[in-house]
Amino acid sequence: MTEPEIRAAFVNRTKGEAKRLHVPRDLADRPWPDLDYLGWRDPQAPDRAYLVTELDGRLAGVALRSPAAPSGQARRSMCSMCLTTHTGGVSLMVAPLAGRAGQQGNSVGVYLCSDLACSLYVRGLRSAGPGARLHESLTLEEKIARTVGNVTGFVANVARDGRR
């Protein structure tokens, strides 16, 4: 993925907003063979995150917001995409819907690994600590396919709801 391709992929941002958003500078250094999608947090605004994946043969990206974490004791939560459990490492991320629905303030939320590294957790390349991955009889390929399906399903919902 190139920076212009990433900027053009956003379904819930205007062209001007996409032009101004922070795109990672280390694109060439990302572990692309191990990534099912590109996800990152904006270092200038920690409450903003972005996710870009392939949808129907084209890149599709969504801008996300992560509300401030509640103060107090961190609890164990599970990512809806990769099913990794974290203590304090899962965030509710909210995406405005594409099109008129999003302009009217409609959005959809999902619990997601705060660092957006689902691909690495599923493959065992990053650890969320003891007990983070439940024992499953699925193969690695099946776990990857499930994660990809969850991510593309979420992105499709954000994009589709805006086209109604």
Short mmCIF file of N, CA and C in Angstrom, two decimals:
data_model
loop_
_atom_site.label_atom_id
_atom_site.label_comp_id
_atom_site.label_asym_id
_atom_site.label_seq_id
_atom_site.Cartn_x
_atom_site.Cartn_y
_atom_site.Cartn_z
N MET A 1 0.84 -1.18 0.00
CA MET A 1 0.00 0.00 0.00
C MET A 1 0.88 1.24 0.00
N THR A 2 0.52 2.17 -0.82
CA THR A 2 1.24 3.44 -0.85
C THR A 2 0.42 4.49 -0.12
N GLU A 3 1.06 5.58 0.24
CA GLU A 3 0.36 6.66 0.93
C GLU A 3 -0.82 7.19 0.12
N PRO A 4 -0.67 7.47 -1.19
CA PRO A 4 -1.84 7.94 -1.96
C PRO A 4 -2.97 6.91 -2.01
N GLU A 5 -2.63 5.62 -2.11
CA GLU A 5 -3.67 4.57 -2.12
C GLU A 5 -4.40 4.53 -0.78
N ILE A 6 -3.66 4.68 0.29
CA ILE A 6 -4.27 4.67 1.62
C ILE A 6 -5.21 5.86 1.78
N ARG A 7 -4.75 7.03 1.41
CA ARG A 7 -5.59 8.23 1.55
C ARG A 7 -6.87 8.14 0.71
N ALA A 8 -6.77 7.54 -0.47
CA ALA A 8 -7.93 7.42 -1.37
C ALA A 8 -8.91 6.34 -0.91
N ALA A 9 -8.51 5.49 0.03
CA ALA A 9 -9.32 4.34 0.43
C ALA A 9 -10.40 4.66 1.47
N PHE A 10 -10.33 5.79 2.13
CA PHE A 10 -11.24 6.04 3.26
C PHE A 10 -12.67 6.25 2.81
N VAL A 11 -13.56 5.45 3.42
CA VAL A 11 -14.98 5.50 3.07
C VAL A 11 -15.77 6.44 3.98
N ASN A 12 -15.23 6.76 5.14
CA ASN A 12 -15.97 7.61 6.07
C ASN A 12 -15.24 8.92 6.38
N ARG A 13 -14.47 9.38 5.42
CA ARG A 13 -13.79 10.68 5.49
C ARG A 13 -13.89 11.36 4.15
N THR A 14 -13.95 12.68 4.17
CA THR A 14 -13.93 13.42 2.91
C THR A 14 -12.53 13.37 2.34
N LYS A 15 -12.38 13.73 1.08
CA LYS A 15 -11.04 13.74 0.46
C LYS A 15 -10.12 14.69 1.21
N GLY A 16 -10.65 15.83 1.62
CA GLY A 16 -9.84 16.80 2.37
C GLY A 16 -9.39 16.25 3.72
N GLU A 17 -10.30 15.58 4.42
CA GLU A 17 -9.94 14.98 5.71
C GLU A 17 -8.91 13.88 5.52
N ALA A 18 -9.09 13.07 4.49
CA ALA A 18 -8.14 11.98 4.22
C ALA A 18 -6.77 12.54 3.86
N LYS A 19 -6.75 13.66 3.17
CA LYS A 19 -5.49 14.29 2.79
C LYS A 19 -4.72 14.79 4.01
N ARG A 20 -5.45 15.19 5.05
CA ARG A 20 -4.82 15.75 6.24
C ARG A 20 -4.47 14.74 7.32
N LEU A 21 -5.00 13.52 7.24
CA LEU A 21 -4.75 12.57 8.32
C LEU A 21 -3.31 12.07 8.30
N HIS A 22 -2.84 11.67 9.46
CA HIS A 22 -1.46 11.20 9.61
C HIS A 22 -1.35 9.76 9.12
N VAL A 23 -0.52 9.52 8.11
CA VAL A 23 -0.24 8.17 7.60
C VAL A 23 1.14 7.76 8.12
N PRO A 24 1.30 6.53 8.57
CA PRO A 24 2.60 6.11 9.11
C PRO A 24 3.73 6.31 8.09
N ARG A 25 4.86 6.74 8.58
CA ARG A 25 6.02 6.97 7.72
C ARG A 25 6.80 5.67 7.46
N ASP A 26 6.52 4.64 8.24
CA ASP A 26 7.30 3.40 8.14
C ASP A 26 6.60 2.33 7.29
N LEU A 27 5.85 2.73 6.29
CA LEU A 27 5.11 1.76 5.47
C LEU A 27 6.02 0.69 4.88
N ALA A 28 7.19 1.08 4.43
CA ALA A 28 8.12 0.13 3.81
C ALA A 28 8.65 -0.89 4.81
N ASP A 29 8.65 -0.54 6.10
CA ASP A 29 9.20 -1.41 7.13
C ASP A 29 8.16 -2.30 7.80
N ARG A 30 6.91 -2.18 7.42
CA ARG A 30 5.85 -3.00 8.03
C ARG A 30 6.02 -4.46 7.63
N PRO A 31 5.64 -5.39 8.51
CA PRO A 31 5.75 -6.83 8.17
C PRO A 31 4.58 -7.27 7.28
N TRP A 32 4.54 -6.76 6.05
CA TRP A 32 3.40 -6.97 5.14
C TRP A 32 2.97 -8.42 4.98
N PRO A 33 3.87 -9.40 4.88
CA PRO A 33 3.40 -10.79 4.73
C PRO A 33 2.57 -11.28 5.92
N ASP A 34 2.75 -10.65 7.08
CA ASP A 34 2.03 -11.06 8.29
C ASP A 34 0.84 -10.16 8.62
N LEU A 35 0.55 -9.18 7.79
CA LEU A 35 -0.55 -8.26 8.06
C LEU A 35 -1.77 -8.57 7.20
N ASP A 36 -2.91 -8.66 7.84
CA ASP A 36 -4.17 -8.87 7.13
C ASP A 36 -4.83 -7.53 6.82
N TYR A 37 -4.40 -6.50 7.49
CA TYR A 37 -4.87 -5.13 7.28
C TYR A 37 -3.82 -4.19 7.83
N LEU A 38 -3.91 -2.94 7.45
CA LEU A 38 -3.03 -1.91 8.00
C LEU A 38 -3.82 -1.15 9.05
N GLY A 39 -3.33 -1.15 10.26
CA GLY A 39 -3.99 -0.41 11.33
C GLY A 39 -2.96 0.41 12.08
N TRP A 40 -3.35 1.63 12.47
CA TRP A 40 -2.43 2.47 13.23
C TRP A 40 -3.19 3.52 14.02
N ARG A 41 -2.55 4.01 15.05
CA ARG A 41 -3.08 5.11 15.87
C ARG A 41 -2.35 6.38 15.45
N ASP A 42 -3.06 7.48 15.53
CA ASP A 42 -2.49 8.77 15.17
C ASP A 42 -1.63 9.26 16.34
N PRO A 43 -0.32 9.42 16.15
CA PRO A 43 0.53 9.87 17.26
C PRO A 43 0.21 11.30 17.69
N GLN A 44 -0.40 12.09 16.80
CA GLN A 44 -0.76 13.46 17.14
C GLN A 44 -2.06 13.54 17.93
N ALA A 45 -2.90 12.51 17.80
CA ALA A 45 -4.20 12.48 18.48
C ALA A 45 -4.48 11.03 18.89
N PRO A 46 -4.10 10.63 20.10
CA PRO A 46 -4.21 9.24 20.53
C PRO A 46 -5.63 8.66 20.50
N ASP A 47 -6.65 9.52 20.44
CA ASP A 47 -8.02 9.00 20.38
C ASP A 47 -8.44 8.63 18.96
N ARG A 48 -7.56 8.86 17.98
CA ARG A 48 -7.86 8.53 16.59
C ARG A 48 -7.07 7.31 16.14
N ALA A 49 -7.74 6.46 15.37
CA ALA A 49 -7.09 5.28 14.81
C ALA A 49 -7.63 5.07 13.40
N TYR A 50 -6.90 4.31 12.61
CA TYR A 50 -7.27 4.09 11.22
C TYR A 50 -7.04 2.63 10.87
N LEU A 51 -7.88 2.12 9.99
CA LEU A 51 -7.79 0.73 9.57
C LEU A 51 -8.06 0.68 8.07
N VAL A 52 -7.16 0.04 7.31
CA VAL A 52 -7.31 -0.08 5.85
C VAL A 52 -7.15 -1.55 5.50
N THR A 53 -8.09 -2.07 4.71
CA THR A 53 -8.07 -3.46 4.30
C THR A 53 -8.60 -3.57 2.87
N GLU A 54 -8.53 -4.77 2.32
CA GLU A 54 -9.09 -5.00 1.00
C GLU A 54 -10.55 -5.42 1.16
N LEU A 55 -11.41 -4.81 0.37
CA LEU A 55 -12.83 -5.11 0.40
C LEU A 55 -13.33 -5.15 -1.04
N ASP A 56 -13.83 -6.30 -1.45
CA ASP A 56 -14.33 -6.47 -2.82
C ASP A 56 -13.28 -6.10 -3.86
N GLY A 57 -12.02 -6.49 -3.61
CA GLY A 57 -10.95 -6.26 -4.57
C GLY A 57 -10.36 -4.86 -4.58
N ARG A 58 -10.82 -4.00 -3.67
CA ARG A 58 -10.31 -2.62 -3.60
C ARG A 58 -9.95 -2.31 -2.16
N LEU A 59 -9.08 -1.33 -1.96
CA LEU A 59 -8.76 -0.90 -0.60
C LEU A 59 -9.93 -0.11 -0.04
N ALA A 60 -10.20 -0.33 1.22
CA ALA A 60 -11.23 0.43 1.94
C ALA A 60 -10.69 0.74 3.32
N GLY A 61 -10.80 1.99 3.71
CA GLY A 61 -10.30 2.41 5.01
C GLY A 61 -11.38 3.06 5.83
N VAL A 62 -11.25 2.93 7.15
CA VAL A 62 -12.18 3.59 8.06
C VAL A 62 -11.39 4.35 9.12
N ALA A 63 -11.90 5.52 9.44
CA ALA A 63 -11.36 6.30 10.54
C ALA A 63 -12.14 5.92 11.79
N LEU A 64 -11.43 5.76 12.88
CA LEU A 64 -12.02 5.33 14.15
C LEU A 64 -11.71 6.33 15.25
N ARG A 65 -12.58 6.38 16.23
CA ARG A 65 -12.32 7.16 17.45
C ARG A 65 -12.40 6.20 18.62
N SER A 66 -11.54 6.41 19.57
CA SER A 66 -11.53 5.59 20.77
C SER A 66 -11.79 6.51 21.96
N PRO A 67 -12.98 6.39 22.56
CA PRO A 67 -13.28 7.24 23.72
C PRO A 67 -12.24 7.04 24.81
N ALA A 68 -12.12 8.02 25.66
CA ALA A 68 -11.17 7.93 26.77
C ALA A 68 -11.48 6.72 27.62
N ALA A 69 -10.45 6.02 28.01
CA ALA A 69 -10.62 4.82 28.85
C ALA A 69 -11.13 5.23 30.22
N PRO A 70 -12.06 4.45 30.76
CA PRO A 70 -12.55 4.79 32.10
C PRO A 70 -11.44 4.64 33.12
N SER A 71 -11.44 5.53 34.09
CA SER A 71 -10.40 5.44 35.11
C SER A 71 -10.75 4.30 36.07
N GLY A 72 -9.74 3.84 36.75
CA GLY A 72 -9.97 2.73 37.68
C GLY A 72 -9.21 1.50 37.26
N GLN A 73 -9.64 0.37 37.76
CA GLN A 73 -8.95 -0.89 37.53
C GLN A 73 -9.14 -1.38 36.10
N ALA A 74 -8.04 -1.77 35.46
CA ALA A 74 -8.11 -2.33 34.11
C ALA A 74 -8.71 -3.73 34.21
N ARG A 75 -9.61 -4.05 33.28
CA ARG A 75 -10.19 -5.39 33.31
C ARG A 75 -9.86 -6.11 32.01
N ARG A 76 -10.01 -7.40 32.06
CA ARG A 76 -9.69 -8.24 30.92
C ARG A 76 -10.83 -8.16 29.92
N SER A 77 -10.50 -7.87 28.65
CA SER A 77 -11.48 -7.76 27.58
C SER A 77 -10.98 -8.52 26.37
N MET A 78 -11.92 -8.86 25.46
CA MET A 78 -11.57 -9.61 24.26
C MET A 78 -11.82 -8.77 23.03
N CYS A 79 -10.86 -8.81 22.12
CA CYS A 79 -10.98 -8.14 20.83
C CYS A 79 -12.02 -8.89 19.98
N SER A 80 -12.92 -8.14 19.37
CA SER A 80 -13.95 -8.75 18.53
C SER A 80 -13.41 -9.25 17.19
N MET A 81 -12.24 -8.80 16.81
CA MET A 81 -11.69 -9.17 15.51
C MET A 81 -10.86 -10.45 15.59
N CYS A 82 -9.90 -10.49 16.52
CA CYS A 82 -8.97 -11.63 16.57
C CYS A 82 -9.20 -12.55 17.76
N LEU A 83 -10.10 -12.17 18.65
CA LEU A 83 -10.44 -12.94 19.84
C LEU A 83 -9.27 -13.10 20.81
N THR A 84 -8.38 -12.13 20.84
CA THR A 84 -7.30 -12.08 21.82
C THR A 84 -7.82 -11.34 23.04
N THR A 85 -7.51 -11.85 24.23
CA THR A 85 -7.90 -11.14 25.44
C THR A 85 -6.71 -10.36 25.97
N HIS A 86 -7.00 -9.19 26.48
CA HIS A 86 -5.98 -8.29 27.02
C HIS A 86 -6.48 -7.75 28.35
N THR A 87 -5.56 -7.41 29.22
CA THR A 87 -5.90 -6.64 30.40
C THR A 87 -5.61 -5.19 30.07
N GLY A 88 -6.66 -4.44 29.82
CA GLY A 88 -6.51 -3.03 29.47
C GLY A 88 -6.04 -2.78 28.05
N GLY A 89 -5.94 -3.79 27.21
CA GLY A 89 -5.42 -3.62 25.85
C GLY A 89 -6.45 -3.71 24.76
N VAL A 90 -7.74 -3.58 25.12
CA VAL A 90 -8.82 -3.59 24.14
C VAL A 90 -9.57 -2.28 24.29
N SER A 91 -9.88 -1.64 23.18
CA SER A 91 -10.59 -0.37 23.20
C SER A 91 -11.87 -0.45 22.40
N LEU A 92 -12.89 0.25 22.85
CA LEU A 92 -14.08 0.43 22.04
C LEU A 92 -13.73 1.47 21.00
N MET A 93 -13.76 1.08 19.73
CA MET A 93 -13.45 2.00 18.65
C MET A 93 -14.74 2.24 17.87
N VAL A 94 -15.00 3.50 17.60
CA VAL A 94 -16.24 3.90 16.96
C VAL A 94 -15.92 4.53 15.60
N ALA A 95 -16.64 4.06 14.57
CA ALA A 95 -16.45 4.57 13.21
C ALA A 95 -17.72 5.26 12.75
N PRO A 96 -17.61 6.52 12.33
CA PRO A 96 -18.77 7.15 11.71
C PRO A 96 -19.11 6.39 10.43
N LEU A 97 -20.40 6.22 10.15
CA LEU A 97 -20.79 5.55 8.91
C LEU A 97 -20.44 6.41 7.72
N ALA A 98 -20.29 5.78 6.58
CA ALA A 98 -19.99 6.51 5.34
C ALA A 98 -21.23 7.28 4.89
N GLY A 99 -21.00 8.33 4.13
CA GLY A 99 -22.09 9.06 3.48
C GLY A 99 -22.97 9.85 4.42
N ARG A 100 -24.23 10.01 3.99
CA ARG A 100 -25.20 10.83 4.72
C ARG A 100 -25.42 10.32 6.15
N ALA A 101 -25.44 9.01 6.32
CA ALA A 101 -25.65 8.44 7.66
C ALA A 101 -24.59 8.94 8.63
N GLY A 102 -23.34 8.94 8.21
CA GLY A 102 -22.26 9.43 9.05
C GLY A 102 -22.34 10.92 9.29
N GLN A 103 -22.76 11.67 8.27
CA GLN A 103 -22.92 13.11 8.41
C GLN A 103 -24.01 13.45 9.42
N GLN A 104 -24.97 12.54 9.58
CA GLN A 104 -26.05 12.74 10.55
C GLN A 104 -25.66 12.25 11.94
N GLY A 105 -24.42 11.78 12.09
CA GLY A 105 -23.92 11.38 13.39
C GLY A 105 -24.05 9.90 13.71
N ASN A 106 -24.46 9.10 12.74
CA ASN A 106 -24.60 7.66 12.97
C ASN A 106 -23.23 6.99 12.91
N SER A 107 -23.04 6.02 13.79
CA SER A 107 -21.75 5.34 13.86
C SER A 107 -21.96 3.90 14.31
N VAL A 108 -20.89 3.14 14.22
CA VAL A 108 -20.89 1.75 14.68
C VAL A 108 -19.60 1.53 15.45
N GLY A 109 -19.68 0.72 16.50
CA GLY A 109 -18.50 0.50 17.33
C GLY A 109 -18.11 -0.96 17.36
N VAL A 110 -16.86 -1.19 17.73
CA VAL A 110 -16.32 -2.54 17.83
C VAL A 110 -15.21 -2.53 18.88
N TYR A 111 -15.09 -3.64 19.61
CA TYR A 111 -13.97 -3.78 20.54
C TYR A 111 -12.80 -4.34 19.76
N LEU A 112 -11.67 -3.62 19.82
CA LEU A 112 -10.52 -3.91 18.98
C LEU A 112 -9.24 -3.81 19.81
N CYS A 113 -8.24 -4.61 19.47
CA CYS A 113 -6.94 -4.49 20.13
C CYS A 113 -6.50 -3.02 20.05
N SER A 114 -6.14 -2.45 21.16
CA SER A 114 -5.81 -1.02 21.20
C SER A 114 -4.68 -0.65 20.27
N ASP A 115 -3.74 -1.59 20.03
CA ASP A 115 -2.61 -1.30 19.15
C ASP A 115 -2.88 -1.73 17.70
N LEU A 116 -4.10 -2.23 17.43
CA LEU A 116 -4.52 -2.67 16.09
C LEU A 116 -3.57 -3.70 15.48
N ALA A 117 -3.02 -4.56 16.32
CA ALA A 117 -2.06 -5.57 15.86
C ALA A 117 -2.67 -6.97 15.86
N CYS A 118 -3.94 -7.09 15.54
CA CYS A 118 -4.63 -8.39 15.55
C CYS A 118 -3.87 -9.44 14.74
N SER A 119 -3.39 -9.06 13.57
CA SER A 119 -2.69 -10.01 12.69
C SER A 119 -1.50 -10.64 13.40
N LEU A 120 -0.79 -9.85 14.17
CA LEU A 120 0.40 -10.35 14.86
C LEU A 120 0.03 -11.22 16.05
N TYR A 121 -1.05 -10.89 16.76
CA TYR A 121 -1.51 -11.72 17.87
C TYR A 121 -1.97 -13.09 17.38
N VAL A 122 -2.74 -13.10 16.30
CA VAL A 122 -3.26 -14.37 15.76
C VAL A 122 -2.11 -15.28 15.37
N ARG A 123 -1.07 -14.74 14.78
CA ARG A 123 0.07 -15.52 14.31
C ARG A 123 1.07 -15.85 15.41
N GLY A 124 0.85 -15.34 16.63
CA GLY A 124 1.78 -15.58 17.72
C GLY A 124 3.05 -14.77 17.63
N LEU A 125 3.06 -13.71 16.81
CA LEU A 125 4.24 -12.87 16.65
C LEU A 125 4.29 -11.75 17.67
N ARG A 126 3.19 -11.54 18.37
CA ARG A 126 3.12 -10.57 19.46
C ARG A 126 2.30 -11.23 20.56
N SER A 127 2.72 -11.02 21.79
CA SER A 127 2.02 -11.65 22.91
C SER A 127 1.28 -10.60 23.73
N ALA A 128 0.09 -10.96 24.15
CA ALA A 128 -0.68 -10.10 25.05
C ALA A 128 -0.60 -10.63 26.47
N GLY A 129 0.29 -11.58 26.70
CA GLY A 129 0.50 -12.12 28.04
C GLY A 129 -0.13 -13.49 28.20
N PRO A 130 0.08 -14.09 29.36
CA PRO A 130 -0.45 -15.43 29.62
C PRO A 130 -1.99 -15.45 29.53
N GLY A 131 -2.50 -16.47 28.90
CA GLY A 131 -3.95 -16.63 28.78
C GLY A 131 -4.61 -15.73 27.75
N ALA A 132 -3.83 -15.03 26.96
CA ALA A 132 -4.39 -14.09 25.99
C ALA A 132 -5.05 -14.79 24.81
N ARG A 133 -4.54 -15.94 24.44
CA ARG A 133 -5.12 -16.70 23.32
C ARG A 133 -5.75 -17.96 23.89
N LEU A 134 -7.02 -18.11 23.69
CA LEU A 134 -7.72 -19.30 24.14
C LEU A 134 -7.33 -20.48 23.27
N HIS A 135 -7.31 -21.67 23.86
CA HIS A 135 -7.00 -22.86 23.07
C HIS A 135 -8.17 -23.14 22.14
N GLU A 136 -7.86 -23.33 20.87
CA GLU A 136 -8.88 -23.62 19.86
C GLU A 136 -8.39 -24.78 18.99
N SER A 137 -9.33 -25.49 18.41
CA SER A 137 -8.96 -26.58 17.52
C SER A 137 -8.79 -26.09 16.08
N LEU A 138 -9.00 -24.80 15.83
CA LEU A 138 -8.83 -24.24 14.49
C LEU A 138 -7.35 -24.21 14.11
N THR A 139 -7.09 -24.34 12.82
CA THR A 139 -5.72 -24.19 12.34
C THR A 139 -5.38 -22.70 12.29
N LEU A 140 -4.10 -22.40 12.15
CA LEU A 140 -3.70 -21.00 12.04
C LEU A 140 -4.39 -20.34 10.85
N GLU A 141 -4.47 -21.05 9.73
CA GLU A 141 -5.11 -20.49 8.53
C GLU A 141 -6.58 -20.18 8.80
N GLU A 142 -7.26 -21.03 9.56
CA GLU A 142 -8.66 -20.78 9.90
C GLU A 142 -8.82 -19.58 10.83
N LYS A 143 -7.89 -19.42 11.76
CA LYS A 143 -7.93 -18.27 12.67
C LYS A 143 -7.69 -16.97 11.89
N ILE A 144 -6.74 -17.03 10.95
CA ILE A 144 -6.46 -15.86 10.11
C ILE A 144 -7.70 -15.52 9.28
N ALA A 145 -8.31 -16.55 8.68
CA ALA A 145 -9.51 -16.32 7.86
C ALA A 145 -10.64 -15.73 8.69
N ARG A 146 -10.79 -16.18 9.92
CA ARG A 146 -11.84 -15.62 10.80
C ARG A 146 -11.57 -14.15 11.09
N THR A 147 -10.31 -13.83 11.39
CA THR A 147 -9.96 -12.43 11.68
C THR A 147 -10.19 -11.56 10.45
N VAL A 148 -9.76 -12.03 9.29
CA VAL A 148 -9.98 -11.27 8.04
C VAL A 148 -11.47 -11.07 7.81
N GLY A 149 -12.27 -12.11 8.02
CA GLY A 149 -13.72 -12.00 7.85
C GLY A 149 -14.33 -11.00 8.80
N ASN A 150 -13.87 -10.98 10.05
CA ASN A 150 -14.38 -10.03 11.03
C ASN A 150 -14.03 -8.59 10.65
N VAL A 151 -12.78 -8.38 10.21
CA VAL A 151 -12.34 -7.03 9.83
C VAL A 151 -13.09 -6.56 8.59
N THR A 152 -13.14 -7.38 7.55
CA THR A 152 -13.81 -6.96 6.32
C THR A 152 -15.32 -6.79 6.54
N GLY A 153 -15.90 -7.61 7.40
CA GLY A 153 -17.32 -7.44 7.72
C GLY A 153 -17.59 -6.11 8.39
N PHE A 154 -16.73 -5.72 9.32
CA PHE A 154 -16.88 -4.43 10.00
C PHE A 154 -16.73 -3.28 9.01
N VAL A 155 -15.68 -3.32 8.19
CA VAL A 155 -15.45 -2.26 7.21
C VAL A 155 -16.60 -2.19 6.21
N ALA A 156 -17.09 -3.35 5.79
CA ALA A 156 -18.24 -3.38 4.86
C ALA A 156 -19.47 -2.75 5.49
N ASN A 157 -19.69 -2.98 6.78
CA ASN A 157 -20.84 -2.37 7.46
C ASN A 157 -20.71 -0.85 7.50
N VAL A 158 -19.52 -0.35 7.75
CA VAL A 158 -19.30 1.09 7.78
C VAL A 158 -19.55 1.68 6.39
N ALA A 159 -19.03 1.03 5.36
CA ALA A 159 -19.16 1.53 3.98
C ALA A 159 -20.58 1.37 3.47
N ARG A 160 -21.19 0.23 3.70
CA ARG A 160 -22.52 -0.06 3.16
C ARG A 160 -23.58 0.83 3.79
N ASP A 161 -23.51 1.04 5.09
CA ASP A 161 -24.53 1.83 5.76
C ASP A 161 -24.57 3.25 5.22
N GLY A 162 -23.45 3.72 4.70
CA GLY A 162 -23.44 5.04 4.11
C GLY A 162 -24.05 5.10 2.73
N ARG A 163 -24.22 3.95 2.07
CA ARG A 163 -24.75 3.94 0.70
C ARG A 163 -26.26 3.70 0.64
N ARG A 164 -26.88 3.54 1.77
CA ARG A 164 -28.33 3.27 1.78
C ARG A 164 -29.13 4.45 1.35
#
